[in-house]
Every structure is written in C-alpha cells, then in structure tokens.
mmCIF file of C-alpha atoms in Angstrom:
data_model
loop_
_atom_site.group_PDB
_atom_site.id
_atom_site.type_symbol
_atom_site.label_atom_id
_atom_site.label_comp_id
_atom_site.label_asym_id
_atom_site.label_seq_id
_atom_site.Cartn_x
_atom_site.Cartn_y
_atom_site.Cartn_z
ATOM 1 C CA UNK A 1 0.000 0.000 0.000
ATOM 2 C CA UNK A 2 1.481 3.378 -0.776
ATOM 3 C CA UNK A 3 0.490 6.324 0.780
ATOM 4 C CA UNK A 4 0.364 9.924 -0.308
ATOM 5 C CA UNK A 5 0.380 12.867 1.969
ATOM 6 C CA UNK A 6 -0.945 16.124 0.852
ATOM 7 C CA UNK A 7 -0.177 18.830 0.984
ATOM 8 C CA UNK A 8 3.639 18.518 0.921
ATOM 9 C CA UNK A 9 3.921 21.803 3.140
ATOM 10 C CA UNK A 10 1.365 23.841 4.988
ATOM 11 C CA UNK A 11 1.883 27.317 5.691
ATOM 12 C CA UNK A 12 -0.564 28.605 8.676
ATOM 13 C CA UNK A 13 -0.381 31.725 11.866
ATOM 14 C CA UNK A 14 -1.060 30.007 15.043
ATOM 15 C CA UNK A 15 -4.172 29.989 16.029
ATOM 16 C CA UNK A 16 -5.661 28.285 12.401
ATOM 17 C CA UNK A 17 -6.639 25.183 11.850
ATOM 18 C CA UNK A 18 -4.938 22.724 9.798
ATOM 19 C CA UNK A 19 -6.193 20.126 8.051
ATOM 20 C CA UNK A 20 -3.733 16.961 6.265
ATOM 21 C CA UNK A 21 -4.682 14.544 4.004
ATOM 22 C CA UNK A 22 -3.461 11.148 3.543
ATOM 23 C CA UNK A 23 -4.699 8.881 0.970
ATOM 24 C CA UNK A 24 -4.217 5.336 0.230
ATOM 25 C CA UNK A 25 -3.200 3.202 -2.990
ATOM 26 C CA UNK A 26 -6.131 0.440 -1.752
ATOM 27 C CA UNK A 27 -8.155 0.351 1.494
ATOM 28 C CA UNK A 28 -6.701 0.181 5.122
ATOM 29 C CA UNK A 29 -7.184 -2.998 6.782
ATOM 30 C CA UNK A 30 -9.467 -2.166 10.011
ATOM 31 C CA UNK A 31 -8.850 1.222 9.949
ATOM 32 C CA UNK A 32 -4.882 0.609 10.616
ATOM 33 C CA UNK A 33 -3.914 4.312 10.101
ATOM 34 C CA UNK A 34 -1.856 6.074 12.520
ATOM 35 C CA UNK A 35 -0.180 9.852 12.684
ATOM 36 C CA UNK A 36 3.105 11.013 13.886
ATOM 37 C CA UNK A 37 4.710 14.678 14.598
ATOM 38 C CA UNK A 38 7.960 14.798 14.432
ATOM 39 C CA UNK A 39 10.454 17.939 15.340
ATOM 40 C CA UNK A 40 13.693 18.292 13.992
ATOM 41 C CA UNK A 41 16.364 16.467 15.646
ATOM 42 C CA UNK A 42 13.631 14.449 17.379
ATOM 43 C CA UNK A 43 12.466 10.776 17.037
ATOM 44 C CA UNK A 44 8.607 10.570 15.929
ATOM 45 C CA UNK A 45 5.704 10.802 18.781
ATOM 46 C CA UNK A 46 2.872 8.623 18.318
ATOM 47 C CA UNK A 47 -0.463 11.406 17.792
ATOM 48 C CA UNK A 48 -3.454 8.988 16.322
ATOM 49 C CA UNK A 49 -3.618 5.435 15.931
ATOM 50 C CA UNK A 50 -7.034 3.414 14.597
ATOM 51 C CA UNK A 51 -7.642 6.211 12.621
ATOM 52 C CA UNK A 52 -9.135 8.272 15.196
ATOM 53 C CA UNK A 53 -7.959 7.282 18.369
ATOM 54 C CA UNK A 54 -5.889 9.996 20.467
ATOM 55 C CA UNK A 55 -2.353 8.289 21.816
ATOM 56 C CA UNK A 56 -1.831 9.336 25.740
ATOM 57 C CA UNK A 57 -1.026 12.300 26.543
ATOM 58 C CA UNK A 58 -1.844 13.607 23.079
ATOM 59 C CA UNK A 59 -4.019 16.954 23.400
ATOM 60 C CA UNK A 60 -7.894 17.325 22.268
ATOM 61 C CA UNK A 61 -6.980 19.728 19.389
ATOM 62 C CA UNK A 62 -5.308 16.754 17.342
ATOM 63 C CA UNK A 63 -8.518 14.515 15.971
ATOM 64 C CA UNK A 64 -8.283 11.830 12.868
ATOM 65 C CA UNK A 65 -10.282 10.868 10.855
ATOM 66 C CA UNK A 66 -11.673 8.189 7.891
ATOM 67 C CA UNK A 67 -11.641 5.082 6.223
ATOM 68 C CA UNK A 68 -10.708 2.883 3.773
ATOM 69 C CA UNK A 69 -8.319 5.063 0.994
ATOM 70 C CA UNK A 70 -8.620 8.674 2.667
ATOM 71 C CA UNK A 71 -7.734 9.682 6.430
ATOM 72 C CA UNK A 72 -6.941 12.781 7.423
ATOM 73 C CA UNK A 73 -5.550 14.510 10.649
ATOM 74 C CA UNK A 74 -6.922 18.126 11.850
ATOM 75 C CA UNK A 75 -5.147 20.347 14.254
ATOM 76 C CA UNK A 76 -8.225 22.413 15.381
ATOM 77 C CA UNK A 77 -6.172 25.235 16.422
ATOM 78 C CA UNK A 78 -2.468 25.316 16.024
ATOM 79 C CA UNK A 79 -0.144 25.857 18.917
ATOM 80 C CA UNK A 80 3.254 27.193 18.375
ATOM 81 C CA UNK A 81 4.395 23.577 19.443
ATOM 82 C CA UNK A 82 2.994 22.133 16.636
ATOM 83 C CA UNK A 83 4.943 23.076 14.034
ATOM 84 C CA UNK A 84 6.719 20.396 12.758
ATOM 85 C CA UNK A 85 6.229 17.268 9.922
ATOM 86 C CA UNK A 86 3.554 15.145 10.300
ATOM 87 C CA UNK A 87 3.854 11.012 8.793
ATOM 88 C CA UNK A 88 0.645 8.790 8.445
ATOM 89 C CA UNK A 89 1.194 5.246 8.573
ATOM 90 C CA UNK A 90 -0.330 2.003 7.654
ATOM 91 C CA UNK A 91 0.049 -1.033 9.716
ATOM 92 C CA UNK A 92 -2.691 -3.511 8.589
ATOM 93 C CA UNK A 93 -1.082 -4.659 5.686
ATOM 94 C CA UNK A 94 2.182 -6.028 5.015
ATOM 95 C CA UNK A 95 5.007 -4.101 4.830
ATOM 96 C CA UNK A 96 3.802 -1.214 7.033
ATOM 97 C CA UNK A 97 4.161 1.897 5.476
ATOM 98 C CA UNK A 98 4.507 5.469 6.052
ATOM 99 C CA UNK A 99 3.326 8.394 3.828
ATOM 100 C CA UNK A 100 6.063 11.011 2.453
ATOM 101 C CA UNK A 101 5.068 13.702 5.122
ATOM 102 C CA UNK A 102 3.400 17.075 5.148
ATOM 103 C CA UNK A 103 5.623 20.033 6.804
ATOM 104 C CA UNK A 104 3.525 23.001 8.845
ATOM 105 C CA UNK A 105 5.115 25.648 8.923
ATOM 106 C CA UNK A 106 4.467 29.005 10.742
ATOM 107 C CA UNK A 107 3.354 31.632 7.594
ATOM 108 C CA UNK B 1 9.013 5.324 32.537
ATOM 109 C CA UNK B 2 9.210 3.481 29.033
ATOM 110 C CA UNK B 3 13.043 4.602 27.796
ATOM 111 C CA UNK B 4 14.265 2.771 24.551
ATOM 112 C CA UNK B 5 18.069 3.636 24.167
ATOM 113 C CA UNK B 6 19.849 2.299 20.974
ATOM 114 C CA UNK B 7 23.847 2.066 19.928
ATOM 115 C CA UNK B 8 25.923 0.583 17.599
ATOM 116 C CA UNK B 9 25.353 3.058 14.731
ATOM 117 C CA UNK B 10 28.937 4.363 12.952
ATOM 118 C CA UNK B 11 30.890 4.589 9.592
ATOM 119 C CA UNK B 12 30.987 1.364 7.944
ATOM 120 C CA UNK B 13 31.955 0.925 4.006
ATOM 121 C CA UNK B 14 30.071 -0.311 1.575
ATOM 122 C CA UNK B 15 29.990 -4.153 2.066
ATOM 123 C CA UNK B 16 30.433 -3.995 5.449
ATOM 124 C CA UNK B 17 28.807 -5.229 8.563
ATOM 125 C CA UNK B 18 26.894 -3.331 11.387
ATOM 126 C CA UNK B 19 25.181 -4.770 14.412
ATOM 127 C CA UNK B 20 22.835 -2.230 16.230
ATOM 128 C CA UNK B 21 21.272 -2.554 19.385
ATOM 129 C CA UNK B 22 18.493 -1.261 21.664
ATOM 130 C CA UNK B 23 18.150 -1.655 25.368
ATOM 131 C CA UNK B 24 14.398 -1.501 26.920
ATOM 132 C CA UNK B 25 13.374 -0.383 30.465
ATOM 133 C CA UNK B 26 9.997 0.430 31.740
ATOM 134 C CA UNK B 27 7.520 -1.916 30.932
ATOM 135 C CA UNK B 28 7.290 -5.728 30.266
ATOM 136 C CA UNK B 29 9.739 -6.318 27.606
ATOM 137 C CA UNK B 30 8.399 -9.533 26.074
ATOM 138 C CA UNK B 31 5.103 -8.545 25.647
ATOM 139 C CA UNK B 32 5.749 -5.851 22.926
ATOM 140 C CA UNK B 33 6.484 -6.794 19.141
ATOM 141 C CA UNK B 34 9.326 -4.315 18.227
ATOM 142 C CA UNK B 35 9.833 -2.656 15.225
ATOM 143 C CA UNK B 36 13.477 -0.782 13.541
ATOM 144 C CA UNK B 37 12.565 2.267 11.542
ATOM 145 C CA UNK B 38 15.124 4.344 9.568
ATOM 146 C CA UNK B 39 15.357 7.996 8.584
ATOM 147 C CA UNK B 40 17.720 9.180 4.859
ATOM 148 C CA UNK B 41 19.122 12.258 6.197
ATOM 149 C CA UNK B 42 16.776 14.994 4.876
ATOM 150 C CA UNK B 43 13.933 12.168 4.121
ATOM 151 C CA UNK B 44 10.690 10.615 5.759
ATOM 152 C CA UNK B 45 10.203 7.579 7.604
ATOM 153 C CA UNK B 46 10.321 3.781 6.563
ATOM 154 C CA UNK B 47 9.774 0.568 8.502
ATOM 155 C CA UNK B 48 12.572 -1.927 8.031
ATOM 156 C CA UNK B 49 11.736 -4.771 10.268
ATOM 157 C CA UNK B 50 9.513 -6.192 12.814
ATOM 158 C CA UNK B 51 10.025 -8.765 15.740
ATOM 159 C CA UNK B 52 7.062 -10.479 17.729
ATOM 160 C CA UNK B 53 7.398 -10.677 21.767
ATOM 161 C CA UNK B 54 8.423 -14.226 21.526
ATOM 162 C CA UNK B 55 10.501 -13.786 18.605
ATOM 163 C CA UNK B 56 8.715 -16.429 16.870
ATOM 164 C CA UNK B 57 7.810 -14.297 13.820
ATOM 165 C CA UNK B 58 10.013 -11.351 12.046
ATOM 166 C CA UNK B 59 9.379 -9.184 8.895
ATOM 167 C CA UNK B 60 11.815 -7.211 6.927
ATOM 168 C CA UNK B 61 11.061 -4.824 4.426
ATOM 169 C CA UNK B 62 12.229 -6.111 0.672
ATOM 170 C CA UNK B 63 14.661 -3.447 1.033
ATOM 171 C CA UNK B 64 16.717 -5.168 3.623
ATOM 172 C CA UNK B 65 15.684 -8.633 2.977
ATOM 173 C CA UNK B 66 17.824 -11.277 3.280
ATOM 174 C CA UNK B 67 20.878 -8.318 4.211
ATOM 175 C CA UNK B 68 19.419 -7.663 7.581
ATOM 176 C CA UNK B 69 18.587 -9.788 10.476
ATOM 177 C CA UNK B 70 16.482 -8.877 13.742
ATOM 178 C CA UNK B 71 16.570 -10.789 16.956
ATOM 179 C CA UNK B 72 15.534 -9.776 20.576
ATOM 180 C CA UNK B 73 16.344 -11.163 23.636
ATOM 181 C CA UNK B 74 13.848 -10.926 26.662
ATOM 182 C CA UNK B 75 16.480 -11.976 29.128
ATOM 183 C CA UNK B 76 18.302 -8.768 28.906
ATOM 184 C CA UNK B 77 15.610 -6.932 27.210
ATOM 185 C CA UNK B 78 17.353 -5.670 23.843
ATOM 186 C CA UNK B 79 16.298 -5.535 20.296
ATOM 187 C CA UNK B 80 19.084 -6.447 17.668
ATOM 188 C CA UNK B 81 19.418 -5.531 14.148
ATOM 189 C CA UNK B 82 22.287 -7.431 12.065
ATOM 190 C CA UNK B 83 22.772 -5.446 9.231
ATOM 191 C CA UNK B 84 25.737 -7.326 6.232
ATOM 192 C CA UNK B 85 26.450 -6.192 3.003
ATOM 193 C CA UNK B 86 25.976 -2.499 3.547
ATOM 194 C CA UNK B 87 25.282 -0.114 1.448
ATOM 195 C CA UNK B 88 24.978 3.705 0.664
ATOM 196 C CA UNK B 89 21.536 3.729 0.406
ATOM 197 C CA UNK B 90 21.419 2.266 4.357
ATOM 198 C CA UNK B 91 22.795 5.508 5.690
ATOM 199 C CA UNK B 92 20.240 6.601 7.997
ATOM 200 C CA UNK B 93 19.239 7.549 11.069
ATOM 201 C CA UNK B 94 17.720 4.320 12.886
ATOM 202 C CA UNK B 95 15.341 4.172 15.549
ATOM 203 C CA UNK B 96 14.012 1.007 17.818
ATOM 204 C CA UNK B 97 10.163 1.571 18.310
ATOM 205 C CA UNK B 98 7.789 -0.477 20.170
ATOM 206 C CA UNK B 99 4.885 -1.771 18.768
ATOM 207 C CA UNK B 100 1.639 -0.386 21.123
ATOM 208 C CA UNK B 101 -0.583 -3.385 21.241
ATOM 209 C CA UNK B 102 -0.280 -6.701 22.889
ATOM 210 C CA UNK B 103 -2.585 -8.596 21.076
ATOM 211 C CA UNK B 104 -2.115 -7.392 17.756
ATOM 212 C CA UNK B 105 2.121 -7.478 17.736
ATOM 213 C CA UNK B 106 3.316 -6.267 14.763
ATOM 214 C CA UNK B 107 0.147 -5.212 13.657
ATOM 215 C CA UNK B 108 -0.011 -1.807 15.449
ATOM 216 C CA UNK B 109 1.239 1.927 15.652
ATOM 217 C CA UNK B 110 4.613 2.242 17.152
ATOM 218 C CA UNK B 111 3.923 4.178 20.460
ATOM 219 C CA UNK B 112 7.560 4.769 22.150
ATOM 220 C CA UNK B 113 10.618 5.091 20.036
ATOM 221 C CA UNK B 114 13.778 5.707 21.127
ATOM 222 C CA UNK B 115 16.668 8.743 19.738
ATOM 223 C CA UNK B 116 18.367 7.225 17.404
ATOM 224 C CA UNK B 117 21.133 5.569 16.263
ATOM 225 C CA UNK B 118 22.686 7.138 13.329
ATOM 226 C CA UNK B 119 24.587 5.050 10.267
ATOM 227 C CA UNK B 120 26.735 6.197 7.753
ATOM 228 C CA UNK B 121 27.967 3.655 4.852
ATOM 229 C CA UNK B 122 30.489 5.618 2.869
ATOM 230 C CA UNK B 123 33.948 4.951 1.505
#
C-alpha cells in the first residue's frame, strides 16, 4: 500500500486550523492508520492510531479521521508547538508503510 | 518510565557489517512486538523490520531482505538488528520503536521510540 500525503507543506499563523490529508493506494485494513509529529532532531511521537484514536497524553486539538483510501488529521487550532512534519502510517497490511510527510510551517 | 536507548550506529563501508542494538526499560519487555525504523538524512520515515514478543515471527522490508537480520532477547531486554552487506543507500538515522498493542504485535502503531542511532555507509 502506498500512501500519499498532501499537501507537501502547509503554511498557517497560530491559532488556524490545519487540516492533512493522507490517501491510500487500496483500502486500510481495520482502519490501521496512525499519525506522527515529528520535530527536527527528534524521534517521531505517536499522535493517532485506529484512525481516530488519540495516543496518551496527546491533546484534544489533534482529531483523525476516515476510512478505507482517505484519512486525514486536523489540528483544530495550532499551537506554536505544533509546528513540525507530520507522517501517516499504515500497519494492517504487510510491509507497514509510512506516507512522504506534510511540513507546517508558521506563515 | 518506558526509555528505549539504541547504539551501535557508525561509519561502515560499503559491504560492510553493522550490528545495532536497543536496550528496553519500563515496561514488560516480552510482551511488545518491536519494530526498527530508519530515517535518509533529509527524508521521511520507513519501517525496516519487525520482531514479535516471543521472537517467533520477524518481517523485513524487501529493502533489507535477506541483508538484515532482527533478533531480541527478553532476558536482557534488547532488540538487535544485524545489518551485512551495507550499502549507501542504508545511511540513515535508525530508531528502535515499540509496537503499542499486545494482542495485535506487529500489527499496530509504534507508540515509544527511542533517539536514534545514526549510520553512515560511505567509503
């Protein structure tokens, strides 16, 4: 399964809400999808998993979404914090994959 | 405190050999499928192999298939990646992850990773 991220880069002010896309070559086995932010220099942190399910810790602002071919993550209201790259992944079908990334940047 | 700490990572030339290695703390060891993912400087994210708790069952990506071995052992709680017949391509930064979910192993998000454990295959 390949997955394609979109859009590559997002350019938002704090306070907006962003919306990322991921879309899928065939369908997502049980909803398999999970999102990751990752900062430079950092490893990845673990936002969504099961497509909509909030990882601990992980605030209410970050929701996912979807099924099948299209997912898609939403930060309702962006903190400076959360500018970084966000990776969807696939893990119900073998090889797991991970989409190409989208970058948010501040505008 | 989960902590996942990894090592091993260096200059190796092409052809060569690499063995990295990740040390666990923090939660039951064996009851986690664990997962290597690597990082192309400047480049996104790709799963190169999986390991069930009991080791019983492993998956490599066709990238690293048949190059790269993983093996854990619960004893000492470490996660092992065998990496022969390097090349450039494997330069990367690579990171040990666990796998969240008990019951589905391998087939789950990866919910702790560790920093890192950067290799460089170069001449």
């Amino acid at each position: 399964i390949v997955l394609t991220q979109s859009p590559g880069t997002l350019s938002l002010s704090p306070g907006e809400r962003a919306t990322l896309s991921c879309r899928a070559s065939q369908s997502v086995s049980s909803s398999s999808l999970a999102w990751y932010q990752q900062k430079p220099g950092q490893a990845p942190r673990l936002l969504i998993y099961g497509a909509s399910r909030r990882a601990t810790g992980i605030p209410d602002r970050f929701s996912g979404s979807g099924s099948g071919t299209d997912f898609t993550l939403t930060i309702s209201r962006l903190e400076p914090e959360d500018f970084a790259v966000y990776y969807c992944q696939q893990y119900g079908t073998s090889p797991q994959a991970f989409g190409q990334g989208t970058k948010v940047e501040i505008k | 405190e989960v902590q996942l700490l990894e090592s091993g990572g260096h200059l190796v030339q092409p052809g060569g050999s690499l063995r990295l290695s990740c040390v666990a703390s923090g939660f039951t060891f064996s009851n986690h499928a664990m997962s290597w993912v690597r990082q192309a400087p400047g480049k996104g994210l790709e799963w190169v192999s999986s390991i069930s708790g009991s080791a019983g069952s492993t998956f490599y990506a066709d990238s690293v298939k048949g190059r790269f071995t993983i093996s854990r052992d619960n004893s000492k709680n470490t996660l092992s990646l065998q990496m022969n017949s390097l090349r450039g391509e494997d330069t990367a930064m690579y990171y040990c992850a666990r796998n969240y979910d008990i019951l589905t192993g391998y087939w789950s998000a990866f919910d702790y990773w560790g920093q890192g454990t950067l290799v460089t295959v170069s001449s």
